[in-house]
Amino acid sequence: MSSEKAADNVFKWSDDGKPVKVDKWNGTTVKNALDDAVRMIMTKHFNYEENHKLMDQRLVICTISCLFAVTALIYDFLRPFPESRLVLLICVLSYFILMGVLTLYTTYVEKNHFLVVHQKDPAGVDPDKIWTVDSCMKRFDDMYTLCIMLEDKQNNISHEATLTKSVGSWFDEAGELVGENFLKDVCALHDGMLTEKKKK
Amino acid sequence: MASFDFLDEVRRMNKRQLFYQVLNFGMIVSSALMIWKGLMVVTASESPIVVVLSGSMEPAFFRGDLLFLTNHQDDPIRVGEIVVFKIEGRDIPIVHRVLRLHEKENGDVKFLTKGDNNMVDDRGLYAPGQLWLERKDVVGRARGYVPYIGMVTILMNDYPKFKYLVLAGLGIFVLIHRE
């Protein structure tokens, strides 16, 4: 199945169908482009459903802190300084506490996960299998590490598979993502995990 | 060509990622704001950091120096202290030294100020009919200073277009740059 799709050049790597082109020397943009490509593969190629919970929780923490800041701004504007002291104190403390919470959240809960997808059971009976995808790329290093974790609650199995490769194998001279190579590697990793499951 | 690459990045982001970029910008602004308000609460002053605008306090302070102020009400004002005050009806804070002081038993004070580098006291600067300053006019007392840094603020106020350019540039950079 994966070999048929690999030959399918109609597979869109970005929403507007244009080829993904990045500044190949900028590590951050390269990693982000690869992460986005993995997201496209998992959602469009394998048709898994994306779970936005991790991202949404982060957005909520950030939004609440900004709201505290805006409240402090407006209250201080309406009732100038000496009267607004208590409200300002509460808002400032809450803001910095939330910043601490955010740091703890990104370090311990989010870690390197940038994607969580659910594989729905076709019969609609069994609980979803959850795929969590991590990625990391050190600064000024060309090695991209992709780590896929599968959690199958029903059979109580969890698997993990890692792929570390130089980004040079997926990007051409101009900085354009060569989709077929990347798709092949990700599918190999993914299918490898499924066959390993079936053996057990 | 580089600018079009940036726009490509933005176009490829989904709704959540775009919202996160905006939030990132909001959080940077909020952090700066919260640090400023936090300083206001800690120092009890409505303007904890001021820039010296004139040379009236030379050689102690020069134009462009940054001053750190505190304004705790239980700290009594004494002659010789450098105070930053605002004259009623005017926005600009003035940094001068206390020359003479009258204090009542209940703590009310009336004081006269003069710039070290000025020939006369500040009565010419006060509002018409006003001969003394009171506690409520004080923004704070100088507790520490950093030389030269305030010149950036003076430049930005003299050339507002430069200020808007820098702020706009920084804003766009934060909105487009993905971590």
Short mmCIF file of C-alpha atoms in Angstrom, two decimals:
data_model
loop_
_atom_site.label_atom_id
_atom_site.label_comp_id
_atom_site.label_asym_id
_atom_site.label_seq_id
_atom_site.Cartn_x
_atom_site.Cartn_y
_atom_site.Cartn_z
CA MET A 1 0.00 0.00 0.00
CA SER A 2 2.74 2.43 0.88
CA SER A 3 4.63 1.83 -2.39
CA GLU A 4 1.58 2.80 -4.47
CA LYS A 5 1.14 6.05 -2.57
CA ALA A 6 4.87 6.81 -2.84
CA ALA A 7 4.53 7.01 -6.61
CA ASP A 8 1.53 9.30 -6.23
CA ASN A 9 2.90 12.78 -7.03
CA VAL A 10 -0.47 14.34 -6.39
CA PHE A 11 0.18 14.02 -2.62
CA LYS A 12 0.06 17.61 -1.34
CA TRP A 13 2.81 18.53 1.12
CA SER A 14 1.32 21.90 1.90
CA ASP A 15 -2.21 23.27 1.93
CA ASP A 16 -1.81 25.27 -1.27
CA GLY A 17 -0.09 22.45 -3.17
CA LYS A 18 3.13 24.41 -3.67
CA PRO A 19 6.40 22.54 -3.04
CA VAL A 20 7.86 23.06 0.42
CA LYS A 21 10.92 25.26 0.10
CA VAL A 22 13.01 26.43 3.07
CA ASP A 23 16.33 28.07 3.79
CA LYS A 24 18.41 24.90 4.02
CA TRP A 25 20.96 26.47 6.35
CA ASN A 26 18.40 27.52 8.94
CA GLY A 27 18.01 24.54 11.29
CA THR A 28 14.77 25.75 12.84
CA THR A 29 12.91 26.14 9.53
CA VAL A 30 14.21 22.77 8.31
CA LYS A 31 12.99 21.01 11.46
CA ASN A 32 9.63 22.77 11.28
CA ALA A 33 9.25 21.81 7.62
CA LEU A 34 9.99 18.15 8.43
CA ASP A 35 7.60 18.21 11.40
CA ASP A 36 4.85 19.66 9.21
CA ALA A 37 5.58 17.00 6.56
CA VAL A 38 5.22 14.24 9.19
CA ARG A 39 1.90 15.81 10.20
CA MET A 40 0.75 15.71 6.56
CA ILE A 41 1.81 12.08 6.19
CA MET A 42 0.07 10.92 9.37
CA THR A 43 -3.16 12.77 8.70
CA LYS A 44 -3.51 12.59 4.92
CA HIS A 45 -1.59 9.45 3.94
CA PHE A 46 -2.48 7.17 6.82
CA ASN A 47 -5.73 9.00 7.51
CA TYR A 48 -5.29 9.17 11.27
CA GLU A 49 -7.11 11.81 13.26
CA GLU A 50 -5.05 14.55 14.85
CA ASN A 51 -5.49 15.12 18.58
CA HIS A 52 -4.92 18.76 19.42
CA LYS A 53 -5.05 18.43 23.20
CA LEU A 54 -1.35 19.14 23.91
CA MET A 55 -1.28 22.24 21.72
CA ASP A 56 -4.63 23.48 22.98
CA GLN A 57 -3.56 23.25 26.61
CA ARG A 58 -0.49 25.33 25.83
CA LEU A 59 -2.59 27.89 23.99
CA VAL A 60 -4.96 28.13 26.96
CA ILE A 61 -2.14 28.78 29.44
CA CYS A 62 -0.70 31.49 27.20
CA THR A 63 -4.09 33.09 26.57
CA ILE A 64 -4.90 33.27 30.29
CA SER A 65 -1.56 34.94 31.05
CA CYS A 66 -2.15 37.52 28.32
CA LEU A 67 -5.60 38.16 29.79
CA PHE A 68 -4.05 38.89 33.19
CA ALA A 69 -1.69 41.37 31.53
CA VAL A 70 -4.54 43.08 29.67
CA THR A 71 -6.61 43.28 32.86
CA ALA A 72 -3.71 44.95 34.67
CA LEU A 73 -3.30 47.40 31.81
CA ILE A 74 -6.96 48.38 31.64
CA TYR A 75 -7.48 48.59 35.41
CA ASP A 76 -4.40 50.76 35.87
CA PHE A 77 -5.60 53.00 33.07
CA LEU A 78 -9.05 53.45 34.62
CA ARG A 79 -7.86 53.88 38.22
CA PRO A 80 -4.34 55.41 38.21
CA PHE A 81 -1.55 54.00 40.23
CA PRO A 82 -1.87 54.18 43.97
CA GLU A 83 -5.45 52.81 43.98
CA SER A 84 -4.70 50.04 41.50
CA ARG A 85 -1.84 48.67 43.58
CA LEU A 86 -3.63 45.55 44.82
CA VAL A 87 -5.03 44.55 41.44
CA LEU A 88 -1.63 45.13 39.83
CA LEU A 89 0.05 43.00 42.47
CA ILE A 90 -2.39 40.12 41.88
CA CYS A 91 -2.07 40.31 38.10
CA VAL A 92 1.73 40.48 38.12
CA LEU A 93 2.07 37.54 40.53
CA SER A 94 -0.48 35.47 38.58
CA TYR A 95 1.30 36.24 35.33
CA PHE A 96 4.68 35.07 36.56
CA ILE A 97 3.18 32.00 38.23
CA LEU A 98 1.54 31.11 34.91
CA MET A 99 4.87 31.58 33.15
CA GLY A 100 6.33 29.06 35.58
CA VAL A 101 3.44 26.69 34.91
CA LEU A 102 4.02 27.07 31.18
CA THR A 103 7.70 26.24 31.54
CA LEU A 104 6.91 23.15 33.61
CA TYR A 105 4.27 22.15 31.07
CA THR A 106 6.57 22.40 28.06
CA THR A 107 9.37 20.58 29.89
CA TYR A 108 7.50 17.70 31.51
CA VAL A 109 4.21 17.24 29.69
CA GLU A 110 4.91 18.34 26.13
CA LYS A 111 8.59 17.29 25.96
CA ASN A 112 9.44 16.82 22.29
CA HIS A 113 5.99 15.69 21.17
CA PHE A 114 4.82 17.75 18.27
CA LEU A 115 2.06 15.45 17.02
CA VAL A 116 -0.48 13.09 18.54
CA VAL A 117 -2.80 11.16 16.20
CA HIS A 118 -5.50 8.61 16.80
CA GLN A 119 -5.94 5.51 14.68
CA LYS A 120 -9.64 4.82 14.80
CA ASP A 121 -10.84 1.22 14.84
CA PRO A 122 -12.76 0.58 11.57
CA ALA A 123 -15.42 -1.39 13.43
CA GLY A 124 -15.88 1.50 15.84
CA VAL A 125 -15.81 -0.88 18.80
CA ASP A 126 -12.25 -0.96 20.13
CA PRO A 127 -10.57 2.10 21.68
CA ASP A 128 -8.25 4.18 19.44
CA LYS A 129 -4.60 3.36 19.03
CA ILE A 130 -2.61 6.47 19.90
CA TRP A 131 0.49 7.44 17.91
CA THR A 132 2.74 10.06 19.49
CA VAL A 133 5.50 11.57 17.37
CA ASP A 134 8.62 13.21 18.79
CA SER A 135 11.32 14.96 16.90
CA CYS A 136 14.58 16.56 17.80
CA MET A 137 17.38 18.24 15.98
CA LYS A 138 20.38 19.75 17.71
CA ARG A 139 21.51 23.27 16.85
CA PHE A 140 23.90 23.43 13.90
CA ASP A 141 23.60 19.68 13.47
CA ASP A 142 22.17 18.10 10.33
CA MET A 143 20.88 14.94 12.00
CA TYR A 144 17.10 14.84 12.45
CA THR A 145 15.74 12.28 14.91
CA LEU A 146 12.18 11.13 14.47
CA CYS A 147 10.69 8.98 17.22
CA ILE A 148 7.26 7.37 16.83
CA MET A 149 5.52 5.85 19.84
CA LEU A 150 2.47 3.62 19.55
CA GLU A 151 0.15 2.99 22.46
CA ASP A 152 -2.46 0.27 22.10
CA LYS A 153 -4.59 0.32 25.24
CA GLN A 154 -6.75 -2.60 24.17
CA ASN A 155 -3.91 -5.11 23.88
CA ASN A 156 -1.84 -3.23 26.45
CA ILE A 157 1.09 -2.78 24.11
CA SER A 158 3.36 0.20 23.68
CA HIS A 159 6.03 0.41 21.00
CA GLU A 160 8.68 2.87 20.07
CA ALA A 161 10.77 3.28 16.93
CA THR A 162 13.41 5.85 16.12
CA LEU A 163 14.91 7.12 12.89
CA THR A 164 18.00 9.33 12.81
CA LYS A 165 19.14 10.60 9.46
CA SER A 166 20.83 13.61 7.95
CA VAL A 167 18.37 16.18 6.57
CA GLY A 168 20.51 16.18 3.43
CA SER A 169 18.77 12.99 2.35
CA TRP A 170 15.41 14.75 2.13
CA PHE A 171 16.19 18.25 0.86
CA ASP A 172 17.67 19.11 -2.51
CA GLU A 173 20.28 21.80 -3.28
CA ALA A 174 17.70 24.56 -3.49
CA GLY A 175 16.18 23.72 -0.10
CA GLU A 176 13.12 22.03 -1.52
CA LEU A 177 11.69 19.03 0.32
CA VAL A 178 11.92 15.87 -1.80
CA GLY A 179 8.64 14.36 -0.69
CA GLU A 180 9.10 10.81 -1.98
CA ASN A 181 12.29 10.14 0.01
CA PHE A 182 10.79 11.41 3.22
CA LEU A 183 7.52 9.57 2.71
CA LYS A 184 9.46 6.35 2.10
CA ASP A 185 11.46 6.70 5.33
CA VAL A 186 8.47 7.58 7.47
CA CYS A 187 6.37 4.77 6.01
CA ALA A 188 9.21 2.30 6.59
CA LEU A 189 9.38 3.37 10.23
CA HIS A 190 5.61 3.22 10.61
CA ASP A 191 5.14 -0.14 8.85
CA GLY A 192 8.08 -1.57 10.76
CA MET A 193 6.27 -0.82 13.98
CA LEU A 194 3.06 -2.48 12.78
CA THR A 195 4.80 -5.69 11.71
CA GLU A 196 6.64 -5.81 15.01
CA LYS A 197 3.27 -5.65 16.73
CA LYS A 198 1.83 -8.45 14.66
CA LYS A 199 4.77 -10.70 15.50
CA LYS A 200 3.91 -10.35 19.15
CA MET B 1 13.79 36.66 -2.17
CA ALA B 2 14.34 36.09 1.53
CA SER B 3 11.19 38.01 2.39
CA PHE B 4 9.07 35.76 0.19
CA ASP B 5 10.48 32.74 2.03
CA PHE B 6 9.18 34.21 5.28
CA LEU B 7 5.73 34.62 3.82
CA ASP B 8 5.80 30.99 2.66
CA GLU B 9 6.41 29.93 6.25
CA VAL B 10 3.41 31.93 7.39
CA ARG B 11 1.19 30.58 4.62
CA ARG B 12 2.04 27.01 5.57
CA MET B 13 1.01 27.42 9.22
CA ASN B 14 -2.34 26.05 10.29
CA LYS B 15 -4.82 28.02 12.43
CA ARG B 16 -3.40 26.86 15.75
CA GLN B 17 0.17 27.66 14.76
CA LEU B 18 -0.86 31.13 13.56
CA PHE B 19 -2.71 31.77 16.82
CA TYR B 20 0.40 30.63 18.71
CA GLN B 21 2.54 33.13 16.76
CA VAL B 22 0.16 35.94 17.74
CA LEU B 23 0.16 34.72 21.35
CA ASN B 24 3.97 34.64 21.31
CA PHE B 25 3.98 38.30 20.34
CA GLY B 26 1.35 39.00 23.00
CA MET B 27 3.41 37.21 25.63
CA ILE B 28 6.54 39.22 24.88
CA VAL B 29 4.59 42.47 25.17
CA SER B 30 2.84 41.18 28.31
CA SER B 31 6.13 40.19 29.92
CA ALA B 32 7.54 43.68 29.40
CA LEU B 33 4.31 45.19 30.69
CA MET B 34 4.19 42.95 33.76
CA ILE B 35 7.82 43.71 34.62
CA TRP B 36 7.03 47.44 34.44
CA LYS B 37 3.87 47.10 36.55
CA GLY B 38 5.74 44.83 38.95
CA LEU B 39 8.40 47.51 39.39
CA MET B 40 5.63 50.04 39.99
CA VAL B 41 4.21 47.92 42.80
CA VAL B 42 7.60 47.19 44.40
CA THR B 43 8.87 50.78 44.31
CA ALA B 44 5.43 52.35 45.05
CA SER B 45 6.17 54.87 42.31
CA GLU B 46 4.02 55.50 39.22
CA SER B 47 7.17 55.78 37.11
CA PRO B 48 9.95 53.67 38.58
CA ILE B 49 12.45 54.47 35.81
CA VAL B 50 12.91 57.98 34.36
CA VAL B 51 15.33 59.56 31.92
CA VAL B 52 17.10 62.82 32.78
CA LEU B 53 16.05 65.26 30.08
CA SER B 54 18.10 68.37 30.82
CA GLY B 55 21.51 69.33 32.11
CA SER B 56 20.17 71.10 35.20
CA MET B 57 21.67 68.52 37.57
CA GLU B 58 25.20 68.41 36.20
CA PRO B 59 27.69 67.15 37.28
CA ALA B 60 25.60 64.66 39.25
CA PHE B 61 23.34 63.62 36.37
CA PHE B 62 23.71 64.30 32.69
CA ARG B 63 21.11 64.39 29.94
CA GLY B 64 20.40 60.80 28.94
CA ASP B 65 21.04 59.13 32.30
CA LEU B 66 18.55 56.55 33.52
CA LEU B 67 17.31 56.92 37.12
CA PHE B 68 15.74 54.29 39.39
CA LEU B 69 13.17 55.72 41.78
CA THR B 70 11.30 54.63 44.88
CA ASN B 71 8.41 56.42 46.47
CA HIS B 72 7.56 54.73 49.77
CA GLN B 73 5.25 57.02 51.72
CA ASP B 74 6.74 56.26 55.16
CA ASP B 75 10.18 57.45 54.05
CA PRO B 76 10.41 61.15 54.97
CA ILE B 77 11.77 63.64 52.43
CA ARG B 78 14.87 65.41 53.65
CA VAL B 79 16.88 68.39 52.41
CA GLY B 80 19.63 67.34 50.04
CA GLU B 81 17.73 64.41 48.54
CA ILE B 82 17.22 64.30 44.80
CA VAL B 83 13.51 64.11 44.01
CA VAL B 84 11.66 63.63 40.76
CA PHE B 85 8.45 65.63 40.71
CA LYS B 86 5.70 66.69 38.33
CA ILE B 87 4.21 70.16 38.36
CA GLU B 88 0.43 70.19 38.36
CA GLY B 89 -0.90 70.39 34.84
CA ARG B 90 2.37 69.37 33.21
CA ASP B 91 3.46 65.89 32.15
CA ILE B 92 7.22 66.15 32.19
CA PRO B 93 8.99 64.92 35.34
CA ILE B 94 11.74 67.17 36.69
CA VAL B 95 14.80 65.90 38.54
CA HIS B 96 16.10 68.41 41.13
CA ARG B 97 17.42 68.57 44.69
CA VAL B 98 15.45 69.60 47.80
CA LEU B 99 16.71 72.94 49.07
CA ARG B 100 14.36 73.89 51.92
CA LEU B 101 11.74 71.92 53.81
CA HIS B 102 8.91 72.68 56.24
CA GLU B 103 7.33 69.74 58.08
CA LYS B 104 4.23 69.67 60.29
CA GLU B 105 3.81 67.24 63.17
CA ASN B 106 1.27 65.19 61.24
CA GLY B 107 3.81 64.58 58.48
CA ASP B 108 2.67 67.16 55.88
CA VAL B 109 5.62 68.71 54.12
CA LYS B 110 6.22 71.70 51.88
CA PHE B 111 9.56 71.88 50.13
CA LEU B 112 11.50 73.97 47.65
CA THR B 113 13.74 72.52 44.95
CA LYS B 114 16.62 73.71 42.80
CA GLY B 115 18.71 72.12 40.07
CA ASP B 116 22.40 71.85 41.00
CA ASN B 117 23.38 73.49 37.74
CA ASN B 118 20.75 76.25 37.85
CA MET B 119 21.34 79.77 39.16
CA VAL B 120 17.93 80.15 40.83
CA ASP B 121 15.49 77.92 42.67
CA ASP B 122 12.52 76.33 40.90
CA ARG B 123 9.84 78.86 41.88
CA GLY B 124 9.96 80.09 38.27
CA LEU B 125 8.97 76.60 37.11
CA TYR B 126 6.10 76.01 39.51
CA ALA B 127 2.45 76.78 38.61
CA PRO B 128 1.49 80.47 38.87
CA GLY B 129 0.99 81.30 42.54
CA GLN B 130 2.63 78.10 43.75
CA LEU B 131 5.59 78.65 46.08
CA TRP B 132 6.13 75.17 47.51
CA LEU B 133 5.85 71.56 46.40
CA GLU B 134 3.97 68.91 48.35
CA ARG B 135 4.23 65.15 48.85
CA LYS B 136 1.64 64.45 46.20
CA ASP B 137 3.75 66.10 43.48
CA VAL B 138 6.62 63.69 44.06
CA VAL B 139 7.01 60.82 41.57
CA GLY B 140 9.90 59.32 43.51
CA ARG B 141 13.35 59.72 44.94
CA ALA B 142 16.47 58.75 42.99
CA ARG B 143 18.05 55.60 44.44
CA GLY B 144 20.42 54.57 41.68
CA TYR B 145 21.35 55.41 38.11
CA VAL B 146 22.80 54.07 34.86
CA PRO B 147 24.61 56.58 32.62
CA TYR B 148 23.95 57.14 28.88
CA ILE B 149 21.31 54.39 28.35
CA GLY B 150 18.43 56.88 28.40
CA MET B 151 19.73 58.52 25.20
CA VAL B 152 17.87 55.81 23.24
CA THR B 153 14.57 57.00 24.77
CA ILE B 154 15.39 60.64 24.02
CA LEU B 155 16.23 59.74 20.39
CA MET B 156 13.01 57.75 20.00
CA ASN B 157 10.98 60.66 21.31
CA ASP B 158 12.70 63.22 19.11
CA TYR B 159 12.30 61.05 16.02
CA PRO B 160 8.97 59.26 16.41
CA LYS B 161 9.21 57.75 12.91
CA PHE B 162 12.38 55.92 14.00
CA LYS B 163 10.52 54.58 17.04
CA TYR B 164 7.59 53.27 14.98
CA LEU B 165 9.99 51.73 12.47
CA VAL B 166 11.92 49.84 15.14
CA LEU B 167 8.77 48.69 16.93
CA ALA B 168 7.09 47.60 13.69
CA GLY B 169 10.21 45.74 12.60
CA LEU B 170 10.50 43.90 15.93
CA GLY B 171 6.78 43.10 15.88
CA ILE B 172 6.86 41.63 12.40
CA PHE B 173 9.98 39.62 13.22
CA VAL B 174 8.34 38.04 16.27
CA LEU B 175 5.11 37.30 14.42
CA ILE B 176 6.86 35.55 11.52
CA HIS B 177 9.70 33.75 13.27
CA ARG B 178 8.84 30.21 14.37
CA GLU B 179 10.70 28.75 17.31
#
